PDB file of C-alpha atoms in Angstrom:
ATOM      1  CA  ASP A   1       0.061  -0.061   0.044  1.00  0.00           C
ATOM      2  CA  HIS A   2       2.815   2.398   0.611  1.00  0.00           C
ATOM      3  CA  ALA A   3       4.248   1.680  -2.881  1.00  0.00           C
ATOM      4  CA  LYS A   4       0.822   2.327  -4.368  1.00  0.00           C
ATOM      5  CA  ALA A   5       0.697   5.731  -2.457  1.00  0.00           C
ATOM      6  CA  ILE A   6       4.150   6.844  -3.562  1.00  0.00           C
ATOM      7  CA  ILE A   7       3.706   5.623  -7.207  1.00  0.00           C
ATOM      8  CA  SER A   8       0.195   7.477  -7.445  1.00  0.00           C
ATOM      9  CA  SER A   9       1.464  10.576  -5.533  1.00  0.00           C
ATOM     10  CA  LEU A  10       4.670  10.966  -8.026  1.00  0.00           C
ATOM     11  CA  SER A  11       2.316  10.464 -10.904  1.00  0.00           C
ATOM     12  CA  GLY A  12      -0.583  12.299  -9.713  1.00  0.00           C
ATOM     13  CA  PHE A  13       0.020  15.220  -7.133  1.00  0.00           C
ATOM     14  CA  PHE A  14       3.699  15.783  -8.329  1.00  0.00           C
ATOM     15  CA  HIS A  15       2.859  15.276 -12.190  1.00  0.00           C
ATOM     16  CA  ASN A  16       5.784  12.875 -13.237  1.00  0.00           C
ATOM     17  CA  SER A  17       5.864  10.742 -16.167  1.00  0.00           C
ATOM     18  CA  LYS A  18       5.525   7.094 -15.727  1.00  0.00           C
ATOM     19  CA  ARG A  19       9.488   6.486 -16.779  1.00  0.00           C
ATOM     20  CA  ASP A  20      10.206   9.272 -14.307  1.00  0.00           C
ATOM     21  CA  VAL A  21       8.299   7.311 -11.729  1.00  0.00           C
ATOM     22  CA  GLN A  22      10.407   4.244 -12.583  1.00  0.00           C
ATOM     23  CA  GLN A  23      13.496   5.782 -12.039  1.00  0.00           C
ATOM     24  CA  ILE A  24      12.594   7.270  -9.025  1.00  0.00           C
ATOM     25  CA  LEU A  25      11.431   4.059  -7.414  1.00  0.00           C
ATOM     26  CA  LYS A  26      14.717   2.598  -8.518  1.00  0.00           C
ATOM     27  CA  ASP A  27      17.097   5.083  -7.503  1.00  0.00           C
ATOM     28  CA  VAL A  28      15.364   6.347  -4.216  1.00  0.00           C
ATOM     29  CA  PHE A  29      13.864   3.339  -2.954  1.00  0.00           C
ATOM     30  CA  HIS A  30      15.813   0.469  -4.698  1.00  0.00           C
ATOM     31  CA  LEU A  31      12.598  -0.858  -6.068  1.00  0.00           C
ATOM     32  CA  PRO A  32      12.513  -1.643  -9.838  1.00  0.00           C
ATOM     33  CA  ILE A  33       9.293  -1.709 -11.421  1.00  0.00           C
ATOM     34  CA  SER A  34       7.948  -1.885 -14.800  1.00  0.00           C
ATOM     35  CA  LEU A  35       6.020   0.921 -16.616  1.00  0.00           C
ATOM     36  CA  GLY A  36       3.021  -1.441 -16.922  1.00  0.00           C
ATOM     37  CA  LEU A  37       3.180  -1.557 -13.336  1.00  0.00           C
ATOM     38  CA  VAL A  38       2.800   2.269 -12.688  1.00  0.00           C
ATOM     39  CA  SER A  39      -0.163   2.097 -15.295  1.00  0.00           C
ATOM     40  CA  ASN A  40      -1.746  -0.684 -13.438  1.00  0.00           C
ATOM     41  CA  THR A  41      -1.219   0.929 -10.039  1.00  0.00           C
ATOM     42  CA  GLU A  42      -2.990   4.087 -11.080  1.00  0.00           C
ATOM     43  CA  LYS A  43      -5.989   1.926 -12.021  1.00  0.00           C
ATOM     44  CA  ARG A  44      -6.162   0.331  -8.895  1.00  0.00           C
ATOM     45  CA  VAL A  45      -5.646   3.505  -6.910  1.00  0.00           C
ATOM     46  CA  SER A  46      -8.339   5.186  -9.053  1.00  0.00           C
ATOM     47  CA  GLN A  47     -10.829   2.425  -8.302  1.00  0.00           C
ATOM     48  CA  LYS A  48     -10.089   3.047  -4.436  1.00  0.00           C
ATOM     49  CA  LEU A  49     -10.801   6.718  -4.879  1.00  0.00           C
ATOM     50  CA  LYS A  50     -14.108   6.234  -6.688  1.00  0.00           C
ATOM     51  CA  SER A  51     -16.154   6.525  -3.575  1.00  0.00           C
ATOM     52  CA  SER A  52     -14.103   9.309  -2.030  1.00  0.00           C
ATOM     53  CA  TYR A  53     -14.404  11.181  -5.343  1.00  0.00           C
ATOM     54  CA  HIS A  54     -18.155  10.758  -5.205  1.00  0.00           C
ATOM     55  CA  ASP A  55     -18.170  11.953  -1.623  1.00  0.00           C
ATOM     56  CA  LEU A  56     -16.393  15.080  -2.548  1.00  0.00           C
ATOM     57  CA  VAL A  57     -18.866  15.711  -5.290  1.00  0.00           C
ATOM     58  CA  GLU A  58     -21.694  15.507  -2.652  1.00  0.00           C
ATOM     59  CA  GLN A  59     -20.064  17.790  -0.325  1.00  0.00           C
ATOM     60  CA  MET A  60     -19.479  20.399  -3.185  1.00  0.00           C
ATOM     61  CA  GLU A  61     -23.051  20.161  -4.211  1.00  0.00           C
ATOM     62  CA  ASP A  62     -24.284  21.174  -0.500  1.00  0.00           C
ATOM     63  CA  SER A  63     -21.908  24.082  -0.317  1.00  0.00           C
ATOM     64  CA  PRO A  64     -23.440  27.432   0.045  1.00  0.00           C
ATOM     65  CA  TYR A  65     -21.289  28.966  -2.666  1.00  0.00           C
ATOM     66  CA  LEU A  66     -19.183  27.693  -5.388  1.00  0.00           C
ATOM     67  CA  HIS A  67     -15.936  29.068  -7.641  1.00  0.00           C
ATOM     68  CA  ILE A  68     -15.976  27.888 -11.036  1.00  0.00           C
ATOM     69  CA  ASP A  69     -13.561  27.855 -13.716  1.00  0.00           C
ATOM     70  CA  GLU A  70     -12.602  26.034 -16.614  1.00  0.00           C
ATOM     71  CA  THR A  71      -9.590  25.498 -18.717  1.00  0.00           C
ATOM     72  CA  GLY A  72      -8.356  23.349 -22.126  1.00  0.00           C
ATOM     73  CA  HIS A  73      -8.119  19.529 -21.789  1.00  0.00           C
ATOM     74  CA  LYS A  74      -7.380  16.792 -24.456  1.00  0.00           C
ATOM     75  CA  CYS A  75      -8.011  13.078 -24.305  1.00  0.00           C
ATOM     76  CA  GLN A  76      -6.698  10.778 -27.020  1.00  0.00           C
ATOM     77  CA  GLY A  77      -5.771  14.002 -29.008  1.00  0.00           C
ATOM     78  CA  LYS A  78      -9.420  15.501 -28.643  1.00  0.00           C
ATOM     79  CA  ARG A  79      -9.981  18.820 -27.581  1.00  0.00           C
ATOM     80  CA  GLY A  80     -11.963  18.883 -23.901  1.00  0.00           C
ATOM     81  CA  TRP A  81     -11.882  20.768 -20.839  1.00  0.00           C
ATOM     82  CA  GLY A  82     -11.137  20.720 -17.481  1.00  0.00           C
ATOM     83  CA  TRP A  83     -13.729  21.997 -14.899  1.00  0.00           C
ATOM     84  CA  ILE A  84     -12.932  22.911 -11.648  1.00  0.00           C
ATOM     85  CA  LEU A  85     -15.541  23.605  -8.808  1.00  0.00           C
ATOM     86  CA  THR A  86     -14.240  24.521  -5.332  1.00  0.00           C
ATOM     87  CA  SER A  87     -15.484  26.294  -2.028  1.00  0.00           C
ATOM     88  CA  ARG A  88     -13.119  26.834   0.913  1.00  0.00           C
ATOM     89  CA  GLU A  89     -13.547  23.377   1.948  1.00  0.00           C
ATOM     90  CA  VAL A  90     -13.665  21.129  -1.233  1.00  0.00           C
ATOM     91  CA  SER A  91     -12.328  20.911  -4.701  1.00  0.00           C
ATOM     92  CA  VAL A  92     -13.580  18.849  -7.593  1.00  0.00           C
ATOM     93  CA  LEU A  93     -11.857  18.500 -11.018  1.00  0.00           C
ATOM     94  CA  LYS A  94     -13.918  17.126 -14.087  1.00  0.00           C
ATOM     95  CA  LEU A  95     -12.728  16.376 -17.395  1.00  0.00           C
ATOM     96  CA  THR A  96     -15.046  16.755 -20.205  1.00  0.00           C
ATOM     97  CA  PHE A  97     -15.339  16.892 -24.236  1.00  0.00           C
ATOM     98  CA  SER A  98     -17.570  19.832 -23.631  1.00  0.00           C
ATOM     99  CA  ARG A  99     -17.660  23.622 -22.235  1.00  0.00           C
ATOM    100  CA  GLY A 100     -21.270  23.899 -22.668  1.00  0.00           C
ATOM    101  CA  LYS A 101     -23.690  24.346 -19.773  1.00  0.00           C
ATOM    102  CA  LYS A 102     -24.624  20.875 -20.269  1.00  0.00           C
ATOM    103  CA  VAL A 103     -21.690  20.046 -18.178  1.00  0.00           C
ATOM    104  CA  LEU A 104     -23.054  21.992 -15.205  1.00  0.00           C
ATOM    105  CA  GLU A 105     -26.275  20.504 -15.891  1.00  0.00           C
ATOM    106  CA  SER A 106     -24.810  17.019 -15.327  1.00  0.00           C
ATOM    107  CA  ILE A 107     -22.375  17.891 -12.400  1.00  0.00           C
ATOM    108  CA  LEU A 108     -24.779  20.221 -10.520  1.00  0.00           C
ATOM    109  CA  PRO A 109     -28.598  19.318 -11.578  1.00  0.00           C
ATOM    110  CA  ALA A 110     -30.148  20.917  -8.556  1.00  0.00           C
ATOM    111  CA  TYR A 111     -27.655  23.243  -7.005  1.00  0.00           C
ATOM    112  CA  GLU A 112     -29.247  26.244  -5.235  1.00  0.00           C
ATOM    113  CA  GLY A 113     -26.242  28.041  -3.707  1.00  0.00           C
ATOM    114  CA  GLN A 114     -23.999  30.942  -5.079  1.00  0.00           C
ATOM    115  CA  VAL A 115     -21.888  30.805  -8.023  1.00  0.00           C
ATOM    116  CA  ILE A 116     -18.916  32.956  -8.853  1.00  0.00           C
ATOM    117  CA  SER A 117     -17.477  33.152 -12.006  1.00  0.00           C
ATOM    118  CA  ASP A 118     -16.624  35.021 -15.213  1.00  0.00           C
ATOM    119  CA  ARG A 119     -19.109  35.851 -17.737  1.00  0.00           C
ATOM    120  CA  TYR A 120     -18.947  33.087 -19.990  1.00  0.00           C
ATOM    121  CA  GLY A 121     -22.063  32.128 -21.355  1.00  0.00           C
ATOM    122  CA  ALA A 122     -22.369  28.628 -19.913  1.00  0.00           C
ATOM    123  CA  TYR A 123     -22.874  30.115 -16.661  1.00  0.00           C
ATOM    124  CA  ARG A 124     -26.195  31.267 -17.608  1.00  0.00           C
ATOM    125  CA  TYR A 125     -27.150  28.118 -16.487  1.00  0.00           C
ATOM    126  CA  PHE A 126     -27.499  29.544 -13.036  1.00  0.00           C
ATOM    127  CA  GLU A 127     -30.099  32.195 -12.318  1.00  0.00           C
ATOM    128  CA  GLU A 128     -28.730  35.646 -12.044  1.00  0.00           C
ATOM    129  CA  GLU A 129     -29.654  36.534  -8.468  1.00  0.00           C
ATOM    130  CA  ARG A 130     -27.112  33.686  -7.461  1.00  0.00           C
ATOM    131  CA  ARG A 131     -24.325  34.883  -9.551  1.00  0.00           C
ATOM    132  CA  GLN A 132     -21.342  36.889  -8.799  1.00  0.00           C
ATOM    133  CA  ILE A 133     -19.272  38.248 -11.719  1.00  0.00           C
ATOM    134  CA  CYS A 134     -15.480  38.196 -11.064  1.00  0.00           C
ATOM    135  CA  TRP A 135     -13.796  41.444 -10.699  1.00  0.00           C
ATOM    136  CA  SER A 136     -10.595  40.267 -11.815  1.00  0.00           C
ATOM    137  CA  HIS A 137     -12.101  39.480 -15.180  1.00  0.00           C
ATOM    138  CA  LEU A 138     -13.724  42.809 -15.006  1.00  0.00           C
ATOM    139  CA  LYS A 139     -10.520  44.675 -14.412  1.00  0.00           C
ATOM    140  CA  ARG A 140      -9.187  43.216 -17.590  1.00  0.00           C
ATOM    141  CA  ASP A 141     -12.155  44.457 -19.556  1.00  0.00           C
ATOM    142  CA  PHE A 142     -11.743  47.628 -18.088  1.00  0.00           C
ATOM    143  CA  GLN A 143      -8.061  47.605 -18.941  1.00  0.00           C
ATOM    144  CA  ARG A 144      -8.806  46.847 -22.881  1.00  0.00           C
ATOM    145  CA  PHE A 145     -10.707  50.180 -22.840  1.00  0.00           C
ATOM    146  CA  ALA A 146      -8.223  52.229 -20.999  1.00  0.00           C
ATOM    147  CA  HIS A 147      -5.471  50.757 -23.715  1.00  0.00           C
ATOM    148  CA  SER A 148      -7.677  52.114 -26.513  1.00  0.00           C
ATOM    149  CA  ARG A 149      -6.494  54.449 -29.163  1.00  0.00           C
ATOM    150  CA  ASN A 150      -9.767  56.162 -29.026  1.00  0.00           C
ATOM    151  CA  VAL A 151      -9.773  59.061 -26.397  1.00  0.00           C
ATOM    152  CA  ALA A 152     -12.977  58.939 -25.178  1.00  0.00           C
ATOM    153  CA  LEU A 153     -12.752  55.067 -24.678  1.00  0.00           C
ATOM    154  CA  ALA A 154      -9.472  55.241 -22.913  1.00  0.00           C
ATOM    155  CA  GLN A 155     -10.744  58.048 -20.553  1.00  0.00           C
ATOM    156  CA  ALA A 156     -13.770  55.943 -19.964  1.00  0.00           C
ATOM    157  CA  GLY A 157     -11.610  52.795 -19.225  1.00  0.00           C
ATOM    158  CA  GLN A 158      -9.269  54.511 -16.770  1.00  0.00           C
ATOM    159  CA  ASN A 159     -12.435  55.782 -14.877  1.00  0.00           C
ATOM    160  CA  LEU A 160     -13.457  52.163 -14.727  1.00  0.00           C
ATOM    161  CA  GLU A 161     -10.089  50.908 -13.465  1.00  0.00           C
ATOM    162  CA  GLN A 162     -10.120  53.655 -10.749  1.00  0.00           C
ATOM    163  CA  ILE A 163     -13.643  52.433  -9.793  1.00  0.00           C
ATOM    164  CA  CYS A 164     -12.419  48.973  -9.687  1.00  0.00           C
ATOM    165  CA  ARG A 165      -9.274  49.722  -7.369  1.00  0.00           C
ATOM    166  CA  GLU A 166     -11.610  51.641  -4.860  1.00  0.00           C
ATOM    167  CA  VAL A 167     -13.859  48.416  -4.918  1.00  0.00           C
ATOM    168  CA  PHE A 168     -11.012  46.175  -4.130  1.00  0.00           C
ATOM    169  CA  ALA A 169      -9.738  48.529  -1.424  1.00  0.00           C
ATOM    170  CA  LEU A 170     -13.023  49.107   0.081  1.00  0.00           C
ATOM    171  CA  TYR A 171     -13.826  45.282   0.004  1.00  0.00           C
ATOM    172  CA  LYS A 172     -10.171  44.757   1.754  1.00  0.00           C
ATOM    173  CA  ALA A 173     -10.666  47.363   4.497  1.00  0.00           C
ATOM    174  CA  PHE A 174     -14.250  45.897   5.341  1.00  0.00           C
ATOM    175  CA  LYS A 175     -12.732  42.358   5.154  1.00  0.00           C
ATOM    176  CA  ASN A 176     -10.072  43.872   7.983  1.00  0.00           C
ATOM    177  CA  GLN A 177     -12.854  45.662   9.843  1.00  0.00           C
ATOM    178  CA  ALA A 178     -11.280  49.060   9.118  1.00  0.00           C
ATOM    179  CA  ILE A 179     -14.757  50.079   8.028  1.00  0.00           C
ATOM    180  CA  ASN A 180     -18.034  49.381   9.168  1.00  0.00           C
ATOM    181  CA  SER A 181     -20.840  47.699   6.895  1.00  0.00           C
ATOM    182  CA  LEU A 182     -22.652  51.001   6.487  1.00  0.00           C
ATOM    183  CA  PHE A 183     -19.755  53.155   5.485  1.00  0.00           C
ATOM    184  CA  PHE A 184     -18.998  50.054   2.953  1.00  0.00           C
ATOM    185  CA  SER A 185     -22.572  49.999   1.477  1.00  0.00           C
ATOM    186  CA  ARG A 186     -22.565  53.662   1.129  1.00  0.00           C
ATOM    187  CA  ARG A 187     -19.169  53.854  -0.652  1.00  0.00           C
ATOM    188  CA  ILE A 188     -20.299  51.084  -3.020  1.00  0.00           C
ATOM    189  CA  ARG A 189     -23.574  52.509  -4.063  1.00  0.00           C
ATOM    190  CA  LYS A 190     -21.613  55.695  -5.144  1.00  0.00           C
ATOM    191  CA  LEU A 191     -19.348  53.676  -7.105  1.00  0.00           C
ATOM    192  CA  LYS A 192     -21.956  51.827  -8.859  1.00  0.00           C
ATOM    193  CA  LYS A 193     -23.855  55.097 -10.035  1.00  0.00           C
ATOM    194  CA  ARG A 194     -20.253  56.107 -11.320  1.00  0.00           C
ATOM    195  CA  MET A 195     -20.080  52.945 -13.276  1.00  0.00           C
ATOM    196  CA  ILE A 196     -23.392  53.054 -14.717  1.00  0.00           C
ATOM    197  CA  HIS A 197     -22.570  56.355 -15.845  1.00  0.00           C
ATOM    198  CA  THR A 198     -19.396  55.401 -17.244  1.00  0.00           C
ATOM    199  CA  LEU A 199     -20.766  52.397 -19.370  1.00  0.00           C
ATOM    200  CA  LYS A 200     -23.721  54.238 -20.239  1.00  0.00           C
ATOM    201  CA  GLY A 201     -21.063  57.084 -21.834  1.00  0.00           C
ATOM    202  CA  ILE A 202     -19.361  54.434 -23.775  1.00  0.00           C
ATOM    203  CA  LEU A 203     -22.190  53.437 -25.522  1.00  0.00           C
ATOM    204  CA  GLN A 204     -22.435  57.164 -26.908  1.00  0.00           C
ATOM    205  CA  VAL A 205     -19.003  57.194 -28.408  1.00  0.00           C
ATOM    206  CA  PRO A 206     -19.346  57.088 -31.848  1.00  0.00           C
ATOM    207  CA  ASP A 207     -17.619  54.184 -34.507  1.00  0.00           C
ATOM    208  CA  SER A 208     -17.376  51.776 -31.678  1.00  0.00           C
ATOM    209  CA  PRO A 209     -19.261  48.648 -32.417  1.00  0.00           C
ATOM    210  CA  GLN A 210     -17.041  46.379 -30.268  1.00  0.00           C
ATOM    211  CA  ALA A 211     -16.780  48.762 -27.298  1.00  0.00           C
ATOM    212  CA  HIS A 212     -20.456  49.081 -27.365  1.00  0.00           C
ATOM    213  CA  ARG A 213     -21.185  45.320 -27.193  1.00  0.00           C
ATOM    214  CA  VAL A 214     -18.939  45.029 -24.212  1.00  0.00           C
ATOM    215  CA  ALA A 215     -20.274  47.985 -22.482  1.00  0.00           C
ATOM    216  CA  GLN A 216     -23.902  46.783 -23.168  1.00  0.00           C
ATOM    217  CA  ASN A 217     -22.934  43.361 -21.789  1.00  0.00           C
ATOM    218  CA  LEU A 218     -21.312  44.719 -18.694  1.00  0.00           C
ATOM    219  CA  LEU A 219     -24.711  46.716 -18.051  1.00  0.00           C
ATOM    220  CA  ASN A 220     -26.814  43.593 -18.621  1.00  0.00           C
ATOM    221  CA  SER A 221     -24.589  41.748 -16.219  1.00  0.00           C
ATOM    222  CA  PHE A 222     -24.399  44.734 -13.708  1.00  0.00           C
ATOM    223  CA  GLU A 223     -26.444  43.755 -10.571  1.00  0.00           C
ATOM    224  CA  MET A 224     -24.218  40.158 -10.964  1.00  0.00           C
ATOM    225  CA  MET A 225     -21.234  42.262 -10.073  1.00  0.00           C
ATOM    226  CA  TRP A 226     -22.213  43.289  -6.744  1.00  0.00           C
ATOM    227  CA  ARG A 227     -23.443  40.102  -4.728  1.00  0.00           C
ATOM    228  CA  PHE A 228     -20.621  39.992  -2.568  1.00  0.00           C
ATOM    229  CA  VAL A 229     -21.842  43.279  -1.110  1.00  0.00           C
ATOM    230  CA  ASP A 230     -24.492  41.774   0.733  1.00  0.00           C
ATOM    231  CA  ASN A 231     -23.410  38.291   1.230  1.00  0.00           C
ATOM    232  CA  ALA A 232     -20.166  38.119   3.321  1.00  0.00           C
ATOM    233  CA  GLN A 233     -19.519  34.376   2.281  1.00  0.00           C
ATOM    234  CA  ILE A 234     -19.223  35.663  -1.335  1.00  0.00           C
ATOM    235  CA  GLU A 235     -15.802  37.178  -2.771  1.00  0.00           C
ATOM    236  CA  PRO A 236     -15.837  39.243  -5.456  1.00  0.00           C
ATOM    237  CA  THR A 237     -13.120  37.447  -7.454  1.00  0.00           C
ATOM    238  CA  ASN A 238     -13.033  33.936  -8.761  1.00  0.00           C
ATOM    239  CA  ASN A 239      -9.276  33.724  -7.890  1.00  0.00           C
ATOM    240  CA  LEU A 240      -9.766  30.631  -5.628  1.00  0.00           C
ATOM    241  CA  ALA A 241     -10.769  28.608  -8.878  1.00  0.00           C
ATOM    242  CA  GLU A 242      -7.890  29.861 -10.863  1.00  0.00           C
ATOM    243  CA  ARG A 243      -5.377  29.017  -7.791  1.00  0.00           C
ATOM    244  CA  GLN A 244      -6.876  25.639  -7.655  1.00  0.00           C
ATOM    245  CA  ILE A 245      -7.014  24.882 -11.581  1.00  0.00           C
ATOM    246  CA  ARG A 246      -3.288  25.972 -11.748  1.00  0.00           C
ATOM    247  CA  LYS A 247      -2.343  22.910 -10.367  1.00  0.00           C
ATOM    248  CA  TYR A 248      -3.886  20.749 -13.331  1.00  0.00           C
ATOM    249  CA  VAL A 249      -2.487  23.431 -15.996  1.00  0.00           C
ATOM    250  CA  VAL A 250       0.937  22.746 -14.759  1.00  0.00           C
ATOM    251  CA  TYR A 251       0.279  18.973 -15.114  1.00  0.00           C
ATOM    252  CA  ARG A 252      -1.201  19.378 -18.566  1.00  0.00           C
ATOM    253  CA  LYS A 253       2.056  20.896 -19.535  1.00  0.00           C
ATOM    254  CA  LYS A 254       4.024  18.382 -18.545  1.00  0.00           C
ATOM    255  CA  SER A 255       1.974  15.421 -19.436  1.00  0.00           C
ATOM    256  CA  LEU A 256       0.517  15.917 -23.064  1.00  0.00           C
ATOM    257  CA  PHE A 257      -2.674  15.286 -21.360  1.00  0.00           C
ATOM    258  CA  THR A 258      -4.418  11.848 -21.041  1.00  0.00           C
ATOM    259  CA  TRP A 259      -4.930   8.905 -23.425  1.00  0.00           C
ATOM    260  CA  SER A 260      -8.181   7.073 -22.175  1.00  0.00           C
ATOM    261  CA  GLN A 261     -11.258   7.440 -19.803  1.00  0.00           C
ATOM    262  CA  ARG A 262      -9.397   5.652 -17.262  1.00  0.00           C
ATOM    263  CA  GLY A 263      -6.406   8.339 -17.335  1.00  0.00           C
ATOM    264  CA  ASN A 264      -9.114  11.030 -17.186  1.00  0.00           C
ATOM    265  CA  GLU A 265     -10.832   9.536 -14.035  1.00  0.00           C
ATOM    266  CA  PHE A 266      -7.484   8.852 -12.296  1.00  0.00           C
ATOM    267  CA  ILE A 267      -6.662  12.624 -12.718  1.00  0.00           C
ATOM    268  CA  GLU A 268     -10.115  13.739 -11.581  1.00  0.00           C
ATOM    269  CA  ARG A 269      -9.815  11.789  -8.574  1.00  0.00           C
ATOM    270  CA  ILE A 270      -6.373  12.321  -7.446  1.00  0.00           C
ATOM    271  CA  PHE A 271      -6.086  16.227  -8.192  1.00  0.00           C
ATOM    272  CA  SER A 272      -9.682  16.383  -6.304  1.00  0.00           C
ATOM    273  CA  LEU A 273      -7.859  14.835  -3.267  1.00  0.00           C
ATOM    274  CA  PHE A 274      -4.971  16.827  -3.507  1.00  0.00           C
ATOM    275  CA  LEU A 275      -6.501  19.782  -3.819  1.00  0.00           C
ATOM    276  CA  THR A 276      -9.031  19.223  -1.392  1.00  0.00           C
ATOM    277  CA  CYS A 277      -6.289  18.233   1.114  1.00  0.00           C
ATOM    278  CA  ARG A 278      -4.542  21.364   0.589  1.00  0.00           C
ATOM    279  CA  LEU A 279      -7.666  23.422   1.148  1.00  0.00           C
ATOM    280  CA  GLN A 280      -7.902  21.681   4.626  1.00  0.00           C
ATOM    281  CA  ASN A 281      -4.365  21.705   5.446  1.00  0.00           C
ATOM    282  CA  GLN A 282      -4.298  17.909   5.412  1.00  0.00           C
ATOM    283  CA  ASN A 283      -1.324  15.930   4.456  1.00  0.00           C
ATOM    284  CA  SER A 284      -2.381  14.487   0.812  1.00  0.00           C
ATOM    285  CA  PHE A 285       0.143  11.688   1.011  1.00  0.00           C
ATOM    286  CA  LEU A 286      -1.238  10.215   4.367  1.00  0.00           C
ATOM    287  CA  LYS A 287      -4.845  10.521   3.048  1.00  0.00           C
ATOM    288  CA  LEU A 288      -4.272   8.743  -0.028  1.00  0.00           C
ATOM    289  CA  PHE A 289      -2.472   6.127   1.883  1.00  0.00           C
ATOM    290  CA  HIS A 290      -5.368   5.811   4.239  1.00  0.00           C
ATOM    291  CA  LEU A 291      -7.937   5.473   1.453  1.00  0.00           C
ATOM    292  CA  ILE A 292      -5.659   2.925  -0.327  1.00  0.00           C
ATOM    293  CA  ALA A 293      -5.335   0.921   3.014  1.00  0.00           C
ATOM    294  CA  THR A 294      -9.100   0.843   3.840  1.00  0.00           C
ATOM    295  CA  PRO A 295     -10.771  -2.374   2.745  1.00  0.00           C
ATOM    296  CA  SER A 296     -13.294  -1.669  -0.177  1.00  0.00           C
TER     297      SER A 296
END
């Protein structure tokens, strides 16, 4: 069981290739193994983790809020997507061939909590009243306005950037209890009015159809930007999901993706375990060993 945990940790948690795992076992532990044994160990460990993965999915479904993000993936050379769904206590990785809302329908068919995400269209699956738009993504939209060659758009973008900086500063001060909720709410109301005025001003800039589309989209999403003001559990950014999915992104760069559904399942389960342990300040190797050693 120790050997299984070590092999799975090296190939999963620390994204070594199968040949690297083979060499590490030989050089460090004086344990010569075949490449086939590495693959078979991943298969057996994946089966052991099946139940715990389902438990993580259930915990995720019960969370009052979720950060969700997605990134590219490939299986057998076919384009797919890796989805991360995370709260502050549990993370779940799901590898699929779709980036559409049907993925969310299958994973979260009856989810009633709050969702923090970017403005990607698939997230319209969730009701607007339960969505928080990520301010880090909004900041990038504002920067594009600010870098425009059109003077009016650049000025509007700079104004939006200033609003964004004030929002972050107010939120930090509020979380650190440097200001009270009444002051926080009043300042946010003023910023909301400034932002609406600025976005509507962009709509009046002539010969800027792309800027008009972005500004109108932001106006249509406006109320979803501010859920964090009235709900202390919600963060204004989706940075948690981006930090969690980074572990998979590093793996993807080093591994050349997966080549079977079995490989997908191993990565989903081993990464979900690792990321959840990291959130809970648990030792991921000891947790993995315990799950492997526990009789099915």
